[in-house]
Tab-separated table of C-alpha atoms and ligand atoms in Angstrom:
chain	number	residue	atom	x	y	z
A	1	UNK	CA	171.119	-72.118	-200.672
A	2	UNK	CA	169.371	-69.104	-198.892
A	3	UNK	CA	171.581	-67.991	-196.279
A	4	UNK	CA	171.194	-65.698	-193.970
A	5	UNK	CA	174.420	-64.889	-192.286
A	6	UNK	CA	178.031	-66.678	-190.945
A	7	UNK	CA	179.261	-66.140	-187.491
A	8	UNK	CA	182.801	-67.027	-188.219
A	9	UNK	CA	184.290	-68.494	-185.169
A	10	UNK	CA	182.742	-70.527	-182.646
A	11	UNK	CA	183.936	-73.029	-179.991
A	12	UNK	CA	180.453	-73.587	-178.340
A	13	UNK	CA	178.059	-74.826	-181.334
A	14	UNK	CA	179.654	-78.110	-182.704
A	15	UNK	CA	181.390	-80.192	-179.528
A	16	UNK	CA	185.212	-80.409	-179.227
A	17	UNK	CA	185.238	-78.552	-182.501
A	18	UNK	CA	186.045	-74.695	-183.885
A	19	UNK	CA	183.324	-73.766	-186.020
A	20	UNK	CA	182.231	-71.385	-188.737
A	21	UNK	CA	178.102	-71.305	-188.190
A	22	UNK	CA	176.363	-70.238	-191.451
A	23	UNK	CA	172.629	-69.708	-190.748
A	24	UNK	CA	169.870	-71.040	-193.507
A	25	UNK	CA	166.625	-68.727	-193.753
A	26	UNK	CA	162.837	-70.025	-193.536
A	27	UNK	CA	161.845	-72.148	-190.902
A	28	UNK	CA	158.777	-74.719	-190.825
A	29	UNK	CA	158.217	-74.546	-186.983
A	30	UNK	CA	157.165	-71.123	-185.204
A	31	UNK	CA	158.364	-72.091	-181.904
A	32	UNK	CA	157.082	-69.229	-179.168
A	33	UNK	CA	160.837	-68.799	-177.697
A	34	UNK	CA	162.535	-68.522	-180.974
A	35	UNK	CA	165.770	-66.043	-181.132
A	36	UNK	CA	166.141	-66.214	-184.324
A	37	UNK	CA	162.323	-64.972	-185.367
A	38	UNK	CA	163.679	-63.158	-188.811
A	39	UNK	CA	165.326	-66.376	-189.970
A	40	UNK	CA	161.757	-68.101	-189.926
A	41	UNK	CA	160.059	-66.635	-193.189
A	42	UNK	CA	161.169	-68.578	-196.522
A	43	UNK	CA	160.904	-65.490	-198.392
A	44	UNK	CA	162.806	-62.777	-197.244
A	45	UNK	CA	161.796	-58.676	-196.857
A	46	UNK	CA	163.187	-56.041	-199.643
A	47	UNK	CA	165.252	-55.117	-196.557
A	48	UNK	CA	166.867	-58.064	-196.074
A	49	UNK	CA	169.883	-59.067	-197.770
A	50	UNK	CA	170.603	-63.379	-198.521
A	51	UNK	CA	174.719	-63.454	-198.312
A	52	UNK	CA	175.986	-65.183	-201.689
A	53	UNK	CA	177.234	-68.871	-201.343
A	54	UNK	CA	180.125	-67.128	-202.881
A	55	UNK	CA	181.057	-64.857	-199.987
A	56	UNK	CA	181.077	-68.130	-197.904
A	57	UNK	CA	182.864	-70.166	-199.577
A	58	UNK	CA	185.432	-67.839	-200.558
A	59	UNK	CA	185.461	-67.174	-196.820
A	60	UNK	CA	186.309	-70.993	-196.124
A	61	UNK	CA	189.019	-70.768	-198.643
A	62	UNK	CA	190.718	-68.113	-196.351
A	63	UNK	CA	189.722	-69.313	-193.168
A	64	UNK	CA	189.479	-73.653	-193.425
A	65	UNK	CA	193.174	-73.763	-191.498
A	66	UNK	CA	191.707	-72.420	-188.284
A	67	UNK	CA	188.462	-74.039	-188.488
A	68	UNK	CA	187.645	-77.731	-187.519
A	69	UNK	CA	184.355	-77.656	-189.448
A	70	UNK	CA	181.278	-75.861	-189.733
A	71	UNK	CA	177.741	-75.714	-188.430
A	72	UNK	CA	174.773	-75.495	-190.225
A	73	UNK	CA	172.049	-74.185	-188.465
A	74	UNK	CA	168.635	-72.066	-188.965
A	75	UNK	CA	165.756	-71.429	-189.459
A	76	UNK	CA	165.562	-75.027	-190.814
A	77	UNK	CA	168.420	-76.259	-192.891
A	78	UNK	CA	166.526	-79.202	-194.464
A	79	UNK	CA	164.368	-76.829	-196.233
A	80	UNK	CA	166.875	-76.026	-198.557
A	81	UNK	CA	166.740	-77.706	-201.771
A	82	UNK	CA	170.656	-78.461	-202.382
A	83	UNK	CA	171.912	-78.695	-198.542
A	84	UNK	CA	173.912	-81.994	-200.191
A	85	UNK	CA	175.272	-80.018	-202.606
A	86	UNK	CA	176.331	-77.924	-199.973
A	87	UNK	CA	177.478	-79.609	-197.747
A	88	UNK	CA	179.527	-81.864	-199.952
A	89	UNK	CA	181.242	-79.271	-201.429
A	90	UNK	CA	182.369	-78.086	-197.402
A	91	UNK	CA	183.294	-81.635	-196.863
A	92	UNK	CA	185.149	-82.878	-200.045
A	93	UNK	CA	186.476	-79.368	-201.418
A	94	UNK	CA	187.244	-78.096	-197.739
A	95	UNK	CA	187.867	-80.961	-195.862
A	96	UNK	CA	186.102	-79.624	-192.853
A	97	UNK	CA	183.667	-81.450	-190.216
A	98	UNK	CA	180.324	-80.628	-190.569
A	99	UNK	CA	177.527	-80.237	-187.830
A	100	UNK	CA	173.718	-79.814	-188.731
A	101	UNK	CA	170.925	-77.950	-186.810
A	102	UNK	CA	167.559	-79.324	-187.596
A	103	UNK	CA	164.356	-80.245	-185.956
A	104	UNK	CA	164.204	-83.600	-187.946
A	105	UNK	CA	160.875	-82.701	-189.799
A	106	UNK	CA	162.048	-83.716	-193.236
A	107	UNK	CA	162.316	-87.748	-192.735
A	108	UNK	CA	163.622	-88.426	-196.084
A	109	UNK	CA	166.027	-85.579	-196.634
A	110	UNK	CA	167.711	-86.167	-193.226
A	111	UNK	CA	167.948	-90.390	-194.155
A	112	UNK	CA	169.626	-89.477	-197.304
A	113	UNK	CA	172.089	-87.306	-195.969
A	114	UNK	CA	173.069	-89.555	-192.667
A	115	UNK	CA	173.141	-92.267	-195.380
A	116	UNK	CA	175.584	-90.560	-197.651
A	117	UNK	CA	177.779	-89.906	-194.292
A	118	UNK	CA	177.844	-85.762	-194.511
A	119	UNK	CA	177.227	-85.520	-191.105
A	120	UNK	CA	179.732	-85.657	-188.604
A	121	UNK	CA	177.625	-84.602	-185.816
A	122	UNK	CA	173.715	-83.765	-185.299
A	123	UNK	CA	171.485	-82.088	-183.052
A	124	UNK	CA	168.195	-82.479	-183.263
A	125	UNK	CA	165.592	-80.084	-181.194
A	126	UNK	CA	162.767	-82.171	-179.749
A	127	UNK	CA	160.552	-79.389	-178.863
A	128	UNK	CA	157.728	-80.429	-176.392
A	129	UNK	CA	156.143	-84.132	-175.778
A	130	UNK	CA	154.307	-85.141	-179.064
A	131	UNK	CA	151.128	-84.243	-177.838
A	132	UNK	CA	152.039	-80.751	-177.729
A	133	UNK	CA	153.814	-80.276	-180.990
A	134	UNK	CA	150.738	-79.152	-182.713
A	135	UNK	CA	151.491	-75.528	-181.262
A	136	UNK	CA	154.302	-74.898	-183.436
A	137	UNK	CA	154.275	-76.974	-186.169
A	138	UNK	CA	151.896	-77.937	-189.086
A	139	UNK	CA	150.007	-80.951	-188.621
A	140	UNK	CA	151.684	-83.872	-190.469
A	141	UNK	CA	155.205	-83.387	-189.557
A	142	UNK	CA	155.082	-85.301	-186.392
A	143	UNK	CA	155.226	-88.370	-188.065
A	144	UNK	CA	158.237	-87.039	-189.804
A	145	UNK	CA	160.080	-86.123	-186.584
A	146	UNK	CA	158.890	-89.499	-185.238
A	147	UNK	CA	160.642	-91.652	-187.933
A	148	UNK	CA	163.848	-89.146	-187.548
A	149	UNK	CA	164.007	-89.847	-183.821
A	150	UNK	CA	164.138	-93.726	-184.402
A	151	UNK	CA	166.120	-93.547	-187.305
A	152	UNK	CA	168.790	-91.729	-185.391
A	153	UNK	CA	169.027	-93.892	-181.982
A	154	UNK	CA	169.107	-96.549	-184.253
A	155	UNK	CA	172.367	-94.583	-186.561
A	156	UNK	CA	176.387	-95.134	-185.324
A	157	UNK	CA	175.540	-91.365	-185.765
A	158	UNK	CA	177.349	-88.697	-183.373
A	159	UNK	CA	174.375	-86.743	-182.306
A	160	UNK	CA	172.194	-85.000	-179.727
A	161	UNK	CA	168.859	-84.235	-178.673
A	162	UNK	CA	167.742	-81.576	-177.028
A	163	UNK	CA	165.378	-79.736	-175.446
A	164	UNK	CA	165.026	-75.752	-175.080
A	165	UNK	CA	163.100	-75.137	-171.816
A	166	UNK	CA	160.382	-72.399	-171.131
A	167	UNK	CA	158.775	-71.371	-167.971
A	168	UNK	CA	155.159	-72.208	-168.461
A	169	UNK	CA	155.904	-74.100	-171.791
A	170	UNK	CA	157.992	-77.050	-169.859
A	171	UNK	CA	157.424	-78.903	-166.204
A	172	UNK	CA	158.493	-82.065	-165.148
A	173	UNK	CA	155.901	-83.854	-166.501
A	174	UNK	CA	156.408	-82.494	-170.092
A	175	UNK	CA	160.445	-83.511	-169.336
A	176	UNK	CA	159.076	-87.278	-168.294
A	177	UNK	CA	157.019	-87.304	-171.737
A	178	UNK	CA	160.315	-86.110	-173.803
A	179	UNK	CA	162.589	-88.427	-172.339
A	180	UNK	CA	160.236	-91.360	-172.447
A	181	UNK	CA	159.885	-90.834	-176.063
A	182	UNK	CA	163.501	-90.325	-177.199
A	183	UNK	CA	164.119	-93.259	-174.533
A	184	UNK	CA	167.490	-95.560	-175.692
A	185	UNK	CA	169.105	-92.010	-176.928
A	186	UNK	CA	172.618	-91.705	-176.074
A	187	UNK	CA	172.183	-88.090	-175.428
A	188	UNK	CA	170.246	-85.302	-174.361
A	189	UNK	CA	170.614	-81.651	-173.389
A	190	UNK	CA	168.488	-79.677	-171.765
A	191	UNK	CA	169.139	-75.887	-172.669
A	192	UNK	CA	167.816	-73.396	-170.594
A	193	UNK	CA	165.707	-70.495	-172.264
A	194	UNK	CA	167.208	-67.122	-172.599
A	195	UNK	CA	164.419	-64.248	-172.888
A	196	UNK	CA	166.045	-61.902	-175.970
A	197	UNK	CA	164.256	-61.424	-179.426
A	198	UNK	CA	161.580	-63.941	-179.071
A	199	UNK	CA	159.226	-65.016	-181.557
A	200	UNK	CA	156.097	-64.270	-179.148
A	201	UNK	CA	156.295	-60.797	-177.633
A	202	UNK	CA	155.175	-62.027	-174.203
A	203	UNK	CA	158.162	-64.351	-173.668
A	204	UNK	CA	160.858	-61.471	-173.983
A	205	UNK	CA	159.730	-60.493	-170.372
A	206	UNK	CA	159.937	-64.429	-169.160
A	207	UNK	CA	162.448	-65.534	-167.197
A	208	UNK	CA	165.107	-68.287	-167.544
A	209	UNK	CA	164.824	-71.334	-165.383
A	210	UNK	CA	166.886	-71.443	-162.045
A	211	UNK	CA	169.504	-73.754	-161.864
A	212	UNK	CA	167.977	-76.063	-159.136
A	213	UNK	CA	164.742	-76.299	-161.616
A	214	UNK	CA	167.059	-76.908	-164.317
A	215	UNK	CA	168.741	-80.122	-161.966
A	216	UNK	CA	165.081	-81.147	-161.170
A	217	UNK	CA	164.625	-81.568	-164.681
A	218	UNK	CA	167.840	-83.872	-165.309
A	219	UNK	CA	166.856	-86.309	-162.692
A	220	UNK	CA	163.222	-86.821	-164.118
A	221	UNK	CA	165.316	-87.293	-167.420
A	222	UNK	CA	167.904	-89.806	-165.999
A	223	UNK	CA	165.316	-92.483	-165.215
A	224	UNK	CA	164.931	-92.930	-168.770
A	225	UNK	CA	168.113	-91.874	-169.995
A	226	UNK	CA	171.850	-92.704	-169.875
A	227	UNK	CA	173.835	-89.216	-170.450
A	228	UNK	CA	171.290	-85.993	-169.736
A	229	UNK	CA	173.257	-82.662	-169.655
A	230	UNK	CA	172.029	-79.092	-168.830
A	231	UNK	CA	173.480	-76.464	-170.983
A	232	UNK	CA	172.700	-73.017	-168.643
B	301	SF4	S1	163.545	-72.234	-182.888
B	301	SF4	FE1	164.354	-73.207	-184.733
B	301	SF4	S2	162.701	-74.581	-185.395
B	301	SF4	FE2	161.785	-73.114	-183.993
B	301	SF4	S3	161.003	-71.459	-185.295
B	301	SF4	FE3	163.068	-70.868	-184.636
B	301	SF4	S4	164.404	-71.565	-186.274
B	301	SF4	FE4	162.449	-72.667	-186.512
């Protein structure tokens, strides 16, 4: 596993749950807003340091009695060659709950590991309306992210979608095409954008939606969706 960092507490990324997050480097997508820009390359700078799967789970050992489970999050966690491994080491030799970050553009991968039942919950990022997904990712992995989306509305899965929404990226009509094609999901955030460390220069001076846009947004979603939430 190439990973990037642990935040060791958290009681805002996996739902109802305290969390260790451990953070995966390289990323398939370049999404414009992305916070997390240094994450995205596969191979990482002389600079940078990987932390050893060691340090983590010797970390878990110490820490598993006030944790719930853990979240695994990115760059893109799928990428990595022995996430199972991974994860079912967390699961069987910690006994924790495990949450998984992904933007769902690794069909297979994601199948086999909702089918060997490692994930306890999953959020999946549906960027833009399909149309628009060639901006940030390479041609071919719609399809991917396509089968993902069925297979999951169609799972006794825990999950979410979401959305993270941009001024001048996202309107209402790009909200209508998102929720029309994740349409029978049970359900769906929509995150506002926060301007700090972006991926594309120009966005770190962009602002965040208001909340009234934001509440716009969830009742173009609701006609085609049972549970839409805003996360400000
Ligand atoms: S936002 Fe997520 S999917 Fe997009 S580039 Fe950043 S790490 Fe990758």
């Amino acid at each position: 596993m190439q990973l990037a960092g642990l935040q060791k507490t958290s009681v805002i990324d996996f739902p109802d749950q305290i969390s260790a997050v451990v953070f995966t480097q390289g990323c398939n997508f370049h999404c414009p807003y992305c916070h997390n820009s240094q994450l995205i390359p596969m191979k990482i700078s002389a600079e940078q340091e990987l932390m050893p799967e060691e340090y983590f789970f010797n970390f878990l050992k110490q820490r598993k009695a006030l944790l719930d489970g853990v979240t695994i999050t990115g760059g893109e966690p799928l990428l990595q060659s022995d996430l199972k491994e991974f994860m079912l080491k967390i699961k069987k030799e910690h006994q924790l709950l495990l949450k998984l970050d992904t933007n769902a553009a690794n069909f297979k991968k994601l199948k086999e590991l909702i089918e060997s039942d490692l994930i306890d919950y999953l959020a999946v990022d549906i960027k833009f309306s399909w149309s628009s997904y060639q901006q940030l990712a390479p041609p071919g992995l719609l399809s991917e992210i396509k089968r993902s989306v069925e297979l999951i509305i169609n799972s006794d899965l825990d999950y979410e979608f979401r959305t993270t929404v941009v001024p001048g990226l996202h309107d209402r009509e790009e909200i209508k095409k998102i929720a029309q094609q994740i349409e029978n999901a049970e359900n769906y955030f929509i995150q506002n954008f926060r301007p700090v460390n972006t991926l594309a220069p120009e966005l770190r001076k962009q602002r965040s939606f208001a909340p009234s846009e934001l509440q716009e947004f969830k009742v173009t979603a609701d006609k085609y969706l049972k549970n839409v939430h805003i996360r400000n």
